Amino acid sequence: MEETPSTTAREEDLAAELLRRAEAEHRLAYEARSAPTAHVRHRIAQCRTDNALALEKIVARHGWPTAALVAEPASTAALVILLHSSDLGFQLSCRDLIAEAVADGGCPAVHHAYIADHCAVELGQPQFYGTRIDPRTLFPYPVRHPESVDERRHDVGLGPLAEHLRAVRRGLRAAGGL
């Protein structure tokens, strides 16, 4: 497809919208950590609902917003929005679109790792990459074939699971959460 100024502008608009939406949720989450009120939690829930609806429209119109389409930061923002959606059916369909995009070179493989693990945990199945951590135990939710998880993590650009867990725990200690 030949690139025209309007195509580029549309892609830039999509990227800007995704980045704006993810940043708005990030600001609300920061606000909730410093002042956890029911009002702020309601605002986060509403923001996530609005973001998910907007992402559904984008996906219906353009397919998954790949890094090739909207650049990697906006594609990552779309993934964050997707992970915070409450619609598992939508997440599952996007998981498959992301898998196709990874196979075609349009998305980083780590994007698929995060959504695949998310969907597996939500379905009560073992995850593949150990990206989902149980906040109560600070251990990963069950992992399929844990003896080879670090190989799978390496294949998608993630470091060893033990290092990730240490970093999570260090971060929580530094934030006063442990």
Tab-separated table of N, CA, C and O in Angstrom, residues 50-175:
chain	number	residue	atom	x	y	z
A	50	ASP	N	-13.884	3.026	29.368
A	50	ASP	CA	-13.841	3.902	28.190
A	50	ASP	C	-12.676	3.522	27.262
A	50	ASP	O	-12.840	3.485	26.041
A	51	ASN	N	-11.519	3.244	27.860
A	51	ASN	CA	-10.351	2.866	27.056
A	51	ASN	C	-10.598	1.562	26.301
A	51	ASN	O	-10.244	1.440	25.128
A	52	ALA	N	-11.199	0.585	26.978
A	52	ALA	CA	-11.463	-0.705	26.335
A	52	ALA	C	-12.446	-0.537	25.181
A	52	ALA	O	-12.254	-1.133	24.112
A	53	LEU	N	-13.479	0.275	25.371
A	53	LEU	CA	-14.445	0.514	24.287
A	53	LEU	C	-13.769	1.188	23.098
A	53	LEU	O	-14.029	0.835	21.942
A	54	ALA	N	-12.913	2.152	23.372
A	54	ALA	CA	-12.196	2.828	22.289
A	54	ALA	C	-11.272	1.843	21.569
A	54	ALA	O	-11.194	1.847	20.331
A	55	LEU	N	-10.594	0.983	22.324
A	55	LEU	CA	-9.708	0.000	21.702
A	55	LEU	C	-10.503	-0.986	20.850
A	55	LEU	O	-10.070	-1.357	19.758
A	56	GLU	N	-11.666	-1.393	21.336
A	56	GLU	CA	-12.513	-2.295	20.541
A	56	GLU	C	-12.854	-1.665	19.197
A	56	GLU	O	-12.814	-2.333	18.160
A	57	LYS	N	-13.182	-0.372	19.191
A	57	LYS	CA	-13.501	0.324	17.936
A	57	LYS	C	-12.278	0.394	17.025
A	57	LYS	O	-12.386	0.205	15.810
A	58	ILE	N	-11.119	0.670	17.615
A	58	ILE	CA	-9.890	0.740	16.825
A	58	ILE	C	-9.597	-0.613	16.190
A	58	ILE	O	-9.290	-0.699	14.993
A	59	VAL	N	-9.706	-1.680	16.972
A	59	VAL	CA	-9.423	-3.022	16.462
A	59	VAL	C	-10.432	-3.395	15.375
A	59	VAL	O	-10.059	-3.983	14.351
A	60	ALA	N	-11.702	-3.040	15.565
A	60	ALA	CA	-12.727	-3.351	14.556
A	60	ALA	C	-12.421	-2.632	13.240
A	60	ALA	O	-12.646	-3.186	12.165
A	61	ARG	N	-11.891	-1.417	13.328
A	61	ARG	CA	-11.622	-0.625	12.131
A	61	ARG	C	-10.281	-0.933	11.473
A	61	ARG	O	-10.167	-0.927	10.255
A	62	HIS	N	-9.271	-1.183	12.302
A	62	HIS	CA	-7.906	-1.243	11.773
A	62	HIS	C	-7.174	-2.548	12.066
A	62	HIS	O	-6.031	-2.704	11.645
A	63	GLY	N	-7.785	-3.443	12.816
A	63	GLY	CA	-7.059	-4.615	13.289
A	63	GLY	C	-6.248	-4.232	14.512
A	63	GLY	O	-6.352	-3.119	15.028
A	64	TRP	N	-5.418	-5.168	14.991
A	64	TRP	CA	-4.608	-4.861	16.163
A	64	TRP	C	-3.632	-3.734	15.821
A	64	TRP	O	-2.980	-3.768	14.774
A	65	PRO	N	-3.528	-2.716	16.686
A	65	PRO	CA	-2.588	-1.610	16.426
A	65	PRO	C	-1.138	-2.056	16.652
A	65	PRO	O	-0.582	-1.935	17.734
A	66	THR	N	-0.568	-2.611	15.616
A	66	THR	CA	0.781	-3.149	15.678
A	66	THR	C	1.816	-2.034	15.786
A	66	THR	O	1.540	-0.868	15.474
A	67	ALA	N	3.007	-2.434	16.167
A	67	ALA	CA	4.114	-1.490	16.183
A	67	ALA	C	4.375	-0.974	14.771
A	67	ALA	O	4.747	0.181	14.579
A	68	ALA	N	4.131	-1.811	13.781
A	68	ALA	CA	4.316	-1.393	12.388
A	68	ALA	C	3.305	-0.317	11.992
A	68	ALA	O	3.602	0.541	11.166
A	69	LEU	N	2.123	-0.348	12.591
A	69	LEU	CA	1.068	0.614	12.245
A	69	LEU	C	1.189	1.910	13.035
A	69	LEU	O	1.099	2.997	12.468
A	70	VAL	N	1.371	1.803	14.364
A	70	VAL	CA	1.305	2.996	15.217
A	70	VAL	C	2.590	3.266	15.987
A	70	VAL	O	2.620	4.162	16.822
A	71	ALA	N	3.639	2.510	15.735
A	71	ALA	CA	4.931	2.573	16.439
A	71	ALA	C	4.813	1.827	17.768
A	71	ALA	O	3.728	1.651	18.319
A	72	GLU	N	5.951	1.370	18.246
A	72	GLU	CA	5.958	0.491	19.416
A	72	GLU	C	5.376	1.113	20.687
A	72	GLU	O	4.636	0.442	21.405
A	73	PRO	N	5.647	2.382	21.012
A	73	PRO	CA	5.060	2.927	22.251
A	73	PRO	C	3.524	2.892	22.247
A	73	PRO	O	2.903	2.545	23.258
A	74	ALA	N	2.913	3.210	21.122
A	74	ALA	CA	1.446	3.194	21.047
A	74	ALA	C	0.913	1.766	21.024
A	74	ALA	O	-0.149	1.486	21.589
A	75	SER	N	1.633	0.845	20.393
A	75	SER	CA	1.226	-0.549	20.402
A	75	SER	C	1.295	-1.103	21.824
A	75	SER	O	0.415	-1.857	22.263
A	76	THR	N	2.322	-0.708	22.560
A	76	THR	CA	2.436	-1.115	23.967
A	76	THR	C	1.310	-0.501	24.789
A	76	THR	O	0.740	-1.166	25.670
A	77	ALA	N	0.960	0.738	24.509
A	77	ALA	CA	-0.169	1.375	25.199
A	77	ALA	C	-1.455	0.596	24.928
A	77	ALA	O	-2.267	0.387	25.843
A	78	ALA	N	-1.639	0.145	23.694
A	78	ALA	CA	-2.822	-0.657	23.364
A	78	ALA	C	-2.829	-1.947	24.172
A	78	ALA	O	-3.880	-2.378	24.673
A	79	LEU	N	-1.664	-2.565	24.320
A	79	LEU	CA	-1.574	-3.791	25.117
A	79	LEU	C	-1.958	-3.527	26.568
A	79	LEU	O	-2.701	-4.304	27.171
A	80	VAL	N	-1.478	-2.435	27.136
A	80	VAL	CA	-1.822	-2.085	28.526
A	80	VAL	C	-3.329	-1.892	28.658
A	80	VAL	O	-3.950	-2.396	29.598
A	81	ILE	N	-3.915	-1.185	27.721
A	81	ILE	CA	-5.370	-0.987	27.730
A	81	ILE	C	-6.072	-2.340	27.661
A	81	ILE	O	-7.021	-2.594	28.404
A	82	LEU	N	-5.609	-3.211	26.781
A	82	LEU	CA	-6.206	-4.531	26.635
A	82	LEU	C	-6.101	-5.336	27.926
A	82	LEU	O	-7.070	-5.981	28.353
A	83	LEU	N	-4.949	-5.312	28.560
A	83	LEU	CA	-4.753	-6.068	29.800
A	83	LEU	C	-5.668	-5.583	30.918
A	83	LEU	O	-6.008	-6.352	31.814
A	84	HIS	N	-6.081	-4.329	30.863
A	84	HIS	CA	-6.959	-3.770	31.889
A	84	HIS	C	-8.431	-3.813	31.504
A	84	HIS	O	-9.280	-3.354	32.258
A	85	SER	N	-8.727	-4.371	30.347
A	85	SER	CA	-10.118	-4.543	29.921
A	85	SER	C	-10.765	-5.633	30.759
A	85	SER	O	-10.106	-6.584	31.191
A	86	SER	N	-12.055	-5.523	30.976
A	86	SER	CA	-12.763	-6.559	31.740
A	86	SER	C	-13.427	-7.587	30.827
A	86	SER	O	-14.094	-8.493	31.312
A	87	ASP	N	-13.237	-7.464	29.518
A	87	ASP	CA	-13.889	-8.344	28.545
A	87	ASP	C	-12.924	-9.445	28.095
A	87	ASP	O	-12.114	-9.250	27.176
A	88	LEU	N	-13.001	-10.603	28.741
A	88	LEU	CA	-12.104	-11.705	28.421
A	88	LEU	C	-12.264	-12.152	26.967
A	88	LEU	O	-11.270	-12.495	26.310
A	89	GLY	N	-13.474	-12.143	26.431
A	89	GLY	CA	-13.675	-12.518	25.033
A	89	GLY	C	-12.893	-11.614	24.094
A	89	GLY	O	-12.259	-12.089	23.135
A	90	PHE	N	-12.913	-10.330	24.354
A	90	PHE	CA	-12.154	-9.369	23.552
A	90	PHE	C	-10.657	-9.622	23.720
A	90	PHE	O	-9.900	-9.615	22.742
A	91	GLN	N	-10.236	-9.886	24.948
A	91	GLN	CA	-8.823	-10.164	25.190
A	91	GLN	C	-8.376	-11.409	24.423
A	91	GLN	O	-7.285	-11.425	23.839
A	92	LEU	N	-9.206	-12.437	24.428
A	92	LEU	CA	-8.856	-13.671	23.714
A	92	LEU	C	-8.746	-13.435	22.208
A	92	LEU	O	-7.822	-13.938	21.554
A	93	SER	N	-9.679	-12.668	21.649
A	93	SER	CA	-9.600	-12.414	20.206
A	93	SER	C	-8.377	-11.564	19.870
A	93	SER	O	-7.699	-11.812	18.864
A	94	CYS	N	-8.046	-10.607	20.735
A	94	CYS	CA	-6.852	-9.794	20.500
A	94	CYS	C	-5.579	-10.603	20.711
A	94	CYS	O	-4.582	-10.385	20.017
A	95	ARG	N	-5.612	-11.555	21.643
A	95	ARG	CA	-4.455	-12.433	21.845
A	95	ARG	C	-4.096	-13.108	20.524
A	95	ARG	O	-2.921	-13.177	20.145
A	96	ASP	N	-5.117	-13.571	19.815
A	96	ASP	CA	-4.878	-14.244	18.543
A	96	ASP	C	-4.374	-13.269	17.476
A	96	ASP	O	-3.491	-13.600	16.678
A	97	LEU	N	-4.918	-12.048	17.472
A	97	LEU	CA	-4.438	-11.030	16.525
A	97	LEU	C	-2.985	-10.663	16.813
A	97	LEU	O	-2.183	-10.470	15.890
A	98	ILE	N	-2.653	-10.565	18.107
A	98	ILE	CA	-1.284	-10.232	18.489
A	98	ILE	C	-0.339	-11.364	18.098
A	98	ILE	O	0.773	-11.115	17.615
A	99	ALA	N	-0.774	-12.601	18.272
A	99	ALA	CA	0.054	-13.746	17.866
A	99	ALA	C	0.357	-13.674	16.370
A	99	ALA	O	1.498	-13.913	15.944
A	100	GLU	N	-0.648	-13.343	15.574
A	100	GLU	CA	-0.438	-13.195	14.123
A	100	GLU	C	0.529	-12.059	13.829
A	100	GLU	O	1.409	-12.192	12.969
A	101	ALA	N	0.360	-10.937	14.552
A	101	ALA	CA	1.236	-9.782	14.333
A	101	ALA	C	2.683	-10.111	14.698
A	101	ALA	O	3.608	-9.689	14.009
A	102	VAL	N	2.870	-10.866	15.768
A	102	VAL	CA	4.224	-11.276	16.156
A	102	VAL	C	4.818	-12.161	15.060
A	102	VAL	O	5.967	-11.963	14.646
A	103	ALA	N	4.040	-13.113	14.571
A	103	ALA	CA	4.525	-14.017	13.517
A	103	ALA	C	4.895	-13.250	12.253
A	103	ALA	O	5.834	-13.623	11.547
A	104	ASP	N	4.168	-12.154	11.980
A	104	ASP	CA	4.431	-11.340	10.799
A	104	ASP	C	5.498	-10.273	11.037
A	104	ASP	O	5.807	-9.495	10.129
A	105	GLY	N	6.006	-10.176	12.250
A	105	GLY	CA	7.025	-9.172	12.571
A	105	GLY	C	6.464	-7.803	12.877
A	105	GLY	O	7.212	-6.831	12.937
A	106	GLY	N	5.146	-7.707	13.089
A	106	GLY	CA	4.530	-6.403	13.340
A	106	GLY	C	4.461	-5.996	14.795
A	106	GLY	O	4.123	-4.853	15.106
A	107	CYS	N	4.756	-6.919	15.699
A	107	CYS	CA	4.713	-6.650	17.138
A	107	CYS	C	5.850	-7.388	17.826
A	107	CYS	O	6.235	-8.469	17.381
A	108	PRO	N	6.334	-6.834	18.927
A	108	PRO	CA	7.338	-7.576	19.700
A	108	PRO	C	6.715	-8.832	20.321
A	108	PRO	O	5.561	-8.811	20.761
A	109	ALA	N	7.471	-9.894	20.383
A	109	ALA	CA	6.977	-11.159	20.932
A	109	ALA	C	6.540	-11.025	22.386
A	109	ALA	O	5.632	-11.725	22.837
A	110	VAL	N	7.151	-10.114	23.109
A	110	VAL	CA	6.801	-9.941	24.526
A	110	VAL	C	5.342	-9.510	24.681
A	110	VAL	O	4.705	-9.830	25.683
A	111	HIS	N	4.788	-8.820	23.698
A	111	HIS	CA	3.372	-8.433	23.772
A	111	HIS	C	2.496	-9.680	23.844
A	111	HIS	O	1.552	-9.737	24.630
A	112	HIS	N	2.821	-10.661	23.027
A	112	HIS	CA	2.034	-11.890	23.061
A	112	HIS	C	2.227	-12.622	24.382
A	112	HIS	O	1.288	-13.203	24.925
A	113	ALA	N	3.429	-12.593	24.917
A	113	ALA	CA	3.683	-13.269	26.199
A	113	ALA	C	2.772	-12.711	27.284
A	113	ALA	O	2.151	-13.477	28.045
A	114	TYR	N	2.658	-11.400	27.358
A	114	TYR	CA	1.832	-10.792	28.407
A	114	TYR	C	0.355	-11.123	28.238
A	114	TYR	O	-0.321	-11.481	29.206
A	115	ILE	N	-0.167	-11.017	27.034
A	115	ILE	CA	-1.604	-11.282	26.863
A	115	ILE	C	-1.892	-12.776	26.943
A	115	ILE	O	-2.932	-13.182	27.465
A	116	ALA	N	-0.983	-13.615	26.479
A	116	ALA	CA	-1.197	-15.066	26.575
A	116	ALA	C	-1.247	-15.490	28.040
A	116	ALA	O	-2.128	-16.264	28.441
A	117	ASP	N	-0.319	-14.987	28.854
A	117	ASP	CA	-0.332	-15.318	30.284
A	117	ASP	C	-1.569	-14.764	30.966
A	117	ASP	O	-2.195	-15.436	31.788
A	118	HIS	N	-1.925	-13.548	30.624
A	118	HIS	CA	-3.113	-12.945	31.226
A	118	HIS	C	-4.348	-13.797	30.958
A	118	HIS	O	-5.106	-14.113	31.877
A	119	CYS	N	-4.543	-14.160	29.714
A	119	CYS	CA	-5.717	-14.964	29.349
A	119	CYS	C	-5.676	-16.333	30.018
A	119	CYS	O	-6.703	-16.815	30.508
A	120	ALA	N	-4.513	-16.955	30.064
A	120	ALA	CA	-4.402	-18.268	30.706
A	120	ALA	C	-4.805	-18.183	32.172
A	120	ALA	O	-5.603	-19.004	32.650
A	121	VAL	N	-4.296	-17.198	32.881
A	121	VAL	CA	-4.637	-17.046	34.305
A	121	VAL	C	-6.127	-16.788	34.469
A	121	VAL	O	-6.778	-17.384	35.336
A	122	GLU	N	-6.685	-15.930	33.629
A	122	GLU	CA	-8.119	-15.630	33.723
A	122	GLU	C	-8.969	-16.863	33.435
A	122	GLU	O	-10.072	-16.991	33.969
A	123	LEU	N	-8.466	-17.768	32.612
A	123	LEU	CA	-9.182	-19.008	32.294
A	123	LEU	C	-8.890	-20.128	33.296
A	123	LEU	O	-9.385	-21.244	33.144
A	124	GLY	N	-8.068	-19.835	34.310
A	124	GLY	CA	-7.725	-20.838	35.308
A	124	GLY	C	-6.729	-21.864	34.804
A	124	GLY	O	-6.658	-22.979	35.318
A	125	GLN	N	-5.948	-21.491	33.801
A	125	GLN	CA	-4.953	-22.391	33.214
A	125	GLN	C	-3.550	-21.915	33.589
A	125	GLN	O	-3.368	-20.740	33.907
A	126	PRO	N	-2.573	-22.810	33.535
A	126	PRO	CA	-1.202	-22.367	33.813
A	126	PRO	C	-0.719	-21.399	32.728
A	126	PRO	O	-1.059	-21.558	31.561
A	127	GLN	N	0.055	-20.433	33.143
A	127	GLN	CA	0.614	-19.476	32.196
A	127	GLN	C	1.889	-20.050	31.576
A	127	GLN	O	2.438	-21.036	32.054
A	128	PHE	N	2.357	-19.415	30.524
A	128	PHE	CA	3.512	-19.909	29.772
A	128	PHE	C	4.819	-19.214	30.162
A	128	PHE	O	5.878	-19.820	30.134
A	129	TYR	N	4.741	-17.927	30.478
A	129	TYR	CA	5.950	-17.121	30.641
A	129	TYR	C	6.166	-16.605	32.065
A	129	TYR	O	7.183	-15.983	32.333
A	130	GLY	N	5.207	-16.800	32.938
A	130	GLY	CA	5.350	-16.341	34.313
A	130	GLY	C	5.272	-14.837	34.477
A	130	GLY	O	5.848	-14.275	35.408
A	131	THR	N	4.548	-14.168	33.593
A	131	THR	CA	4.440	-12.712	33.692
A	131	THR	C	3.412	-12.262	34.719
A	131	THR	O	3.459	-11.128	35.176
A	132	ARG	N	2.478	-13.134	35.065
A	132	ARG	CA	1.441	-12.767	36.041
A	132	ARG	C	1.863	-13.228	37.433
A	132	ARG	O	2.104	-14.409	37.662
A	133	ILE	N	1.948	-12.273	38.351
A	133	ILE	CA	2.368	-12.522	39.721
A	133	ILE	C	1.158	-12.370	40.633
A	133	ILE	O	0.416	-11.392	40.533
A	134	ASP	N	0.959	-13.329	41.526
A	134	ASP	CA	-0.134	-13.256	42.501
A	134	ASP	C	0.226	-12.188	43.527
A	134	ASP	O	1.246	-12.315	44.224
A	135	PRO	N	-0.568	-11.129	43.647
A	135	PRO	CA	-0.209	-10.042	44.566
A	135	PRO	C	-0.241	-10.453	46.040
A	135	PRO	O	0.393	-9.814	46.870
A	136	ARG	N	-0.945	-11.522	46.361
A	136	ARG	CA	-1.001	-11.976	47.760
A	136	ARG	C	0.268	-12.722	48.158
A	136	ARG	O	0.729	-12.592	49.290
A	137	THR	N	0.820	-13.497	47.244
A	137	THR	CA	1.972	-14.342	47.578
A	137	THR	C	3.287	-13.817	47.013
A	137	THR	O	4.362	-14.231	47.458
A	138	LEU	N	3.205	-12.951	46.018
A	138	LEU	CA	4.362	-12.448	45.268
A	138	LEU	C	5.133	-13.570	44.569
A	138	LEU	O	6.337	-13.485	44.349
A	139	PHE	N	4.411	-14.630	44.233
A	139	PHE	CA	4.927	-15.699	43.394
A	139	PHE	C	4.072	-15.733	42.135
A	139	PHE	O	2.919	-15.287	42.153
A	140	PRO	N	4.612	-16.277	41.047
A	140	PRO	CA	3.806	-16.334	39.832
A	140	PRO	C	2.617	-17.272	40.019
A	140	PRO	O	2.674	-18.223	40.797
A	141	TYR	N	1.546	-16.940	39.313
A	141	TYR	CA	0.456	-17.907	39.211
A	141	TYR	C	1.054	-19.157	38.565
A	141	TYR	O	2.134	-19.091	37.973
A	142	PRO	N	0.386	-20.302	38.664
A	142	PRO	CA	0.973	-21.532	38.120
A	142	PRO	C	1.490	-21.364	36.685
A	142	PRO	O	0.870	-20.688	35.865
A	143	VAL	N	2.640	-21.981	36.444
A	143	VAL	CA	3.323	-21.899	35.146
A	143	VAL	C	3.393	-23.294	34.545
A	143	VAL	O	3.774	-24.254	35.215
A	144	ARG	N	3.014	-23.388	33.285
A	144	ARG	CA	3.125	-24.652	32.547
A	144	ARG	C	4.601	-24.972	32.333
A	144	ARG	O	5.359	-24.105	31.918
A	145	HIS	N	4.996	-26.183	32.633
A	145	HIS	CA	6.375	-26.650	32.490
A	145	HIS	C	7.374	-25.636	33.058
A	145	HIS	O	8.176	-25.050	32.330
A	146	PRO	N	7.314	-25.430	34.385
A	146	PRO	CA	8.171	-24.408	35.001
A	146	PRO	C	9.672	-24.644	34.788
A	146	PRO	O	10.445	-23.685	34.797
A	147	GLU	N	10.057	-25.874	34.543
A	147	GLU	CA	11.484	-26.169	34.355
A	147	GLU	C	12.050	-25.500	33.096
A	147	GLU	O	13.252	-25.293	32.985
A	148	SER	N	11.181	-25.144	32.159
A	148	SER	CA	11.672	-24.513	30.926
A	148	SER	C	11.139	-23.084	30.740
A	148	SER	O	11.267	-22.517	29.657
A	149	VAL	N	10.592	-22.497	31.803
A	149	VAL	CA	10.010	-21.161	31.671
A	149	VAL	C	11.062	-20.121	31.274
A	149	VAL	O	10.775	-19.233	30.480
A	150	ASP	N	12.267	-20.227	31.807
A	150	ASP	CA	13.278	-19.224	31.469
A	150	ASP	C	13.676	-19.283	29.998
A	150	ASP	O	13.989	-18.249	29.404
A	151	GLU	N	13.622	-20.456	29.394
A	151	GLU	CA	13.887	-20.559	27.958
A	151	GLU	C	12.805	-19.823	27.168
A	151	GLU	O	13.115	-19.088	26.221
A	152	ARG	N	11.547	-20.037	27.551
A	152	ARG	CA	10.444	-19.354	26.860
A	152	ARG	C	10.538	-17.849	27.080
A	152	ARG	O	10.327	-17.055	26.150
A	153	ARG	N	10.855	-17.445	28.300
A	153	ARG	CA	11.000	-16.017	28.591
A	153	ARG	C	12.125	-15.412	27.739
A	153	ARG	O	11.961	-14.336	27.172
A	154	HIS	N	13.237	-16.108	27.644
A	154	HIS	CA	14.360	-15.627	26.834
A	154	HIS	C	13.936	-15.461	25.373
A	154	HIS	O	14.301	-14.477	24.716
A	155	ASP	N	13.164	-16.417	24.874
A	155	ASP	CA	12.735	-16.388	23.470
A	155	ASP	C	11.905	-15.145	23.136
A	155	ASP	O	11.858	-14.741	21.977
A	156	VAL	N	11.228	-14.561	24.131
A	156	VAL	CA	10.396	-13.373	23.872
A	156	VAL	C	11.024	-12.092	24.405
A	156	VAL	O	10.404	-11.037	24.389
A	157	GLY	N	12.265	-12.198	24.895
A	157	GLY	CA	12.962	-10.993	25.341
A	157	GLY	C	12.808	-10.665	26.812
A	157	GLY	O	13.120	-9.552	27.231
A	158	LEU	N	12.352	-11.620	27.618
A	158	LEU	CA	12.240	-11.416	29.059
A	158	LEU	C	13.430	-12.061	29.759
A	158	LEU	O	13.950	-13.071	29.305
A	159	GLY	N	13.823	-11.494	30.888
A	159	GLY	CA	14.886	-12.071	31.689
A	159	GLY	C	14.382	-13.256	32.499
A	159	GLY	O	13.184	-13.573	32.491
A	160	PRO	N	15.272	-13.900	33.220
A	160	PRO	CA	14.888	-15.047	34.042
A	160	PRO	C	13.819	-14.683	35.069
A	160	PRO	O	13.807	-13.573	35.612
A	161	LEU	N	12.933	-15.624	35.326
A	161	LEU	CA	11.817	-15.393	36.238
A	161	LEU	C	12.304	-15.043	37.641
A	161	LEU	O	11.763	-14.132	38.276
A	162	ALA	N	13.320	-15.722	38.149
A	162	ALA	CA	13.819	-15.445	39.497
A	162	ALA	C	14.289	-13.991	39.619
A	162	ALA	O	14.024	-13.329	40.627
A	163	GLU	N	14.967	-13.489	38.599
A	163	GLU	CA	15.413	-12.087	38.614
A	163	GLU	C	14.218	-11.145	38.618
A	163	GLU	O	14.224	-10.131	39.316
A	164	HIS	N	13.205	-11.465	37.835
A	164	HIS	CA	12.000	-10.630	37.787
A	164	HIS	C	11.324	-10.587	39.155
A	164	HIS	O	10.923	-9.519	39.619
A	165	LEU	N	11.204	-11.737	39.794
A	165	LEU	CA	10.569	-11.788	41.116
A	165	LEU	C	11.365	-10.971	42.133
A	165	LEU	O	10.775	-10.249	42.946
A	166	ARG	N	12.685	-11.063	42.095
A	166	ARG	CA	13.515	-10.251	43.005
A	166	ARG	C	13.279	-8.763	42.766
A	166	ARG	O	13.155	-7.982	43.703
A	167	ALA	N	13.192	-8.375	41.499
A	167	ALA	CA	12.972	-6.961	41.173
A	167	ALA	C	11.601	-6.497	41.656
A	167	ALA	O	11.467	-5.383	42.187
A	168	VAL	N	10.585	-7.324	41.489
A	168	VAL	CA	9.238	-6.969	41.961
A	168	VAL	C	9.254	-6.760	43.466
A	168	VAL	O	8.725	-5.773	43.984
A	169	ARG	N	9.873	-7.684	44.170
A	169	ARG	CA	9.908	-7.598	45.638
A	169	ARG	C	10.722	-6.400	46.100
A	169	ARG	O	10.348	-5.714	47.051
A	170	ARG	N	11.856	-6.128	45.426
A	170	ARG	CA	12.661	-4.938	45.756
A	170	ARG	C	11.842	-3.671	45.558
A	170	ARG	O	11.863	-2.762	46.381
A	171	GLY	N	11.121	-3.619	44.445
A	171	GLY	CA	10.290	-2.452	44.154
A	171	GLY	C	9.211	-2.244	45.195
A	171	GLY	O	8.946	-1.116	45.604
A	172	LEU	N	8.604	-3.314	45.634
A	172	LEU	CA	7.573	-3.200	46.670
A	172	LEU	C	8.164	-2.754	47.994
A	172	LEU	O	7.570	-1.935	48.702
A	173	ARG	N	9.355	-3.267	48.336
A	173	ARG	CA	10.011	-2.837	49.574
A	173	ARG	C	10.310	-1.356	49.513
A	173	ARG	O	10.086	-0.623	50.458
A	174	ALA	N	10.847	-0.914	48.378
A	174	ALA	CA	11.213	0.494	48.219
A	174	ALA	C	9.978	1.390	48.301
A	174	ALA	O	10.068	2.517	48.797
A	175	ALA	N	8.840	0.885	47.841
A	175	ALA	CA	7.598	1.675	47.880
A	175	ALA	C	6.888	1.539	49.219
A	175	ALA	O	5.824	2.115	49.413
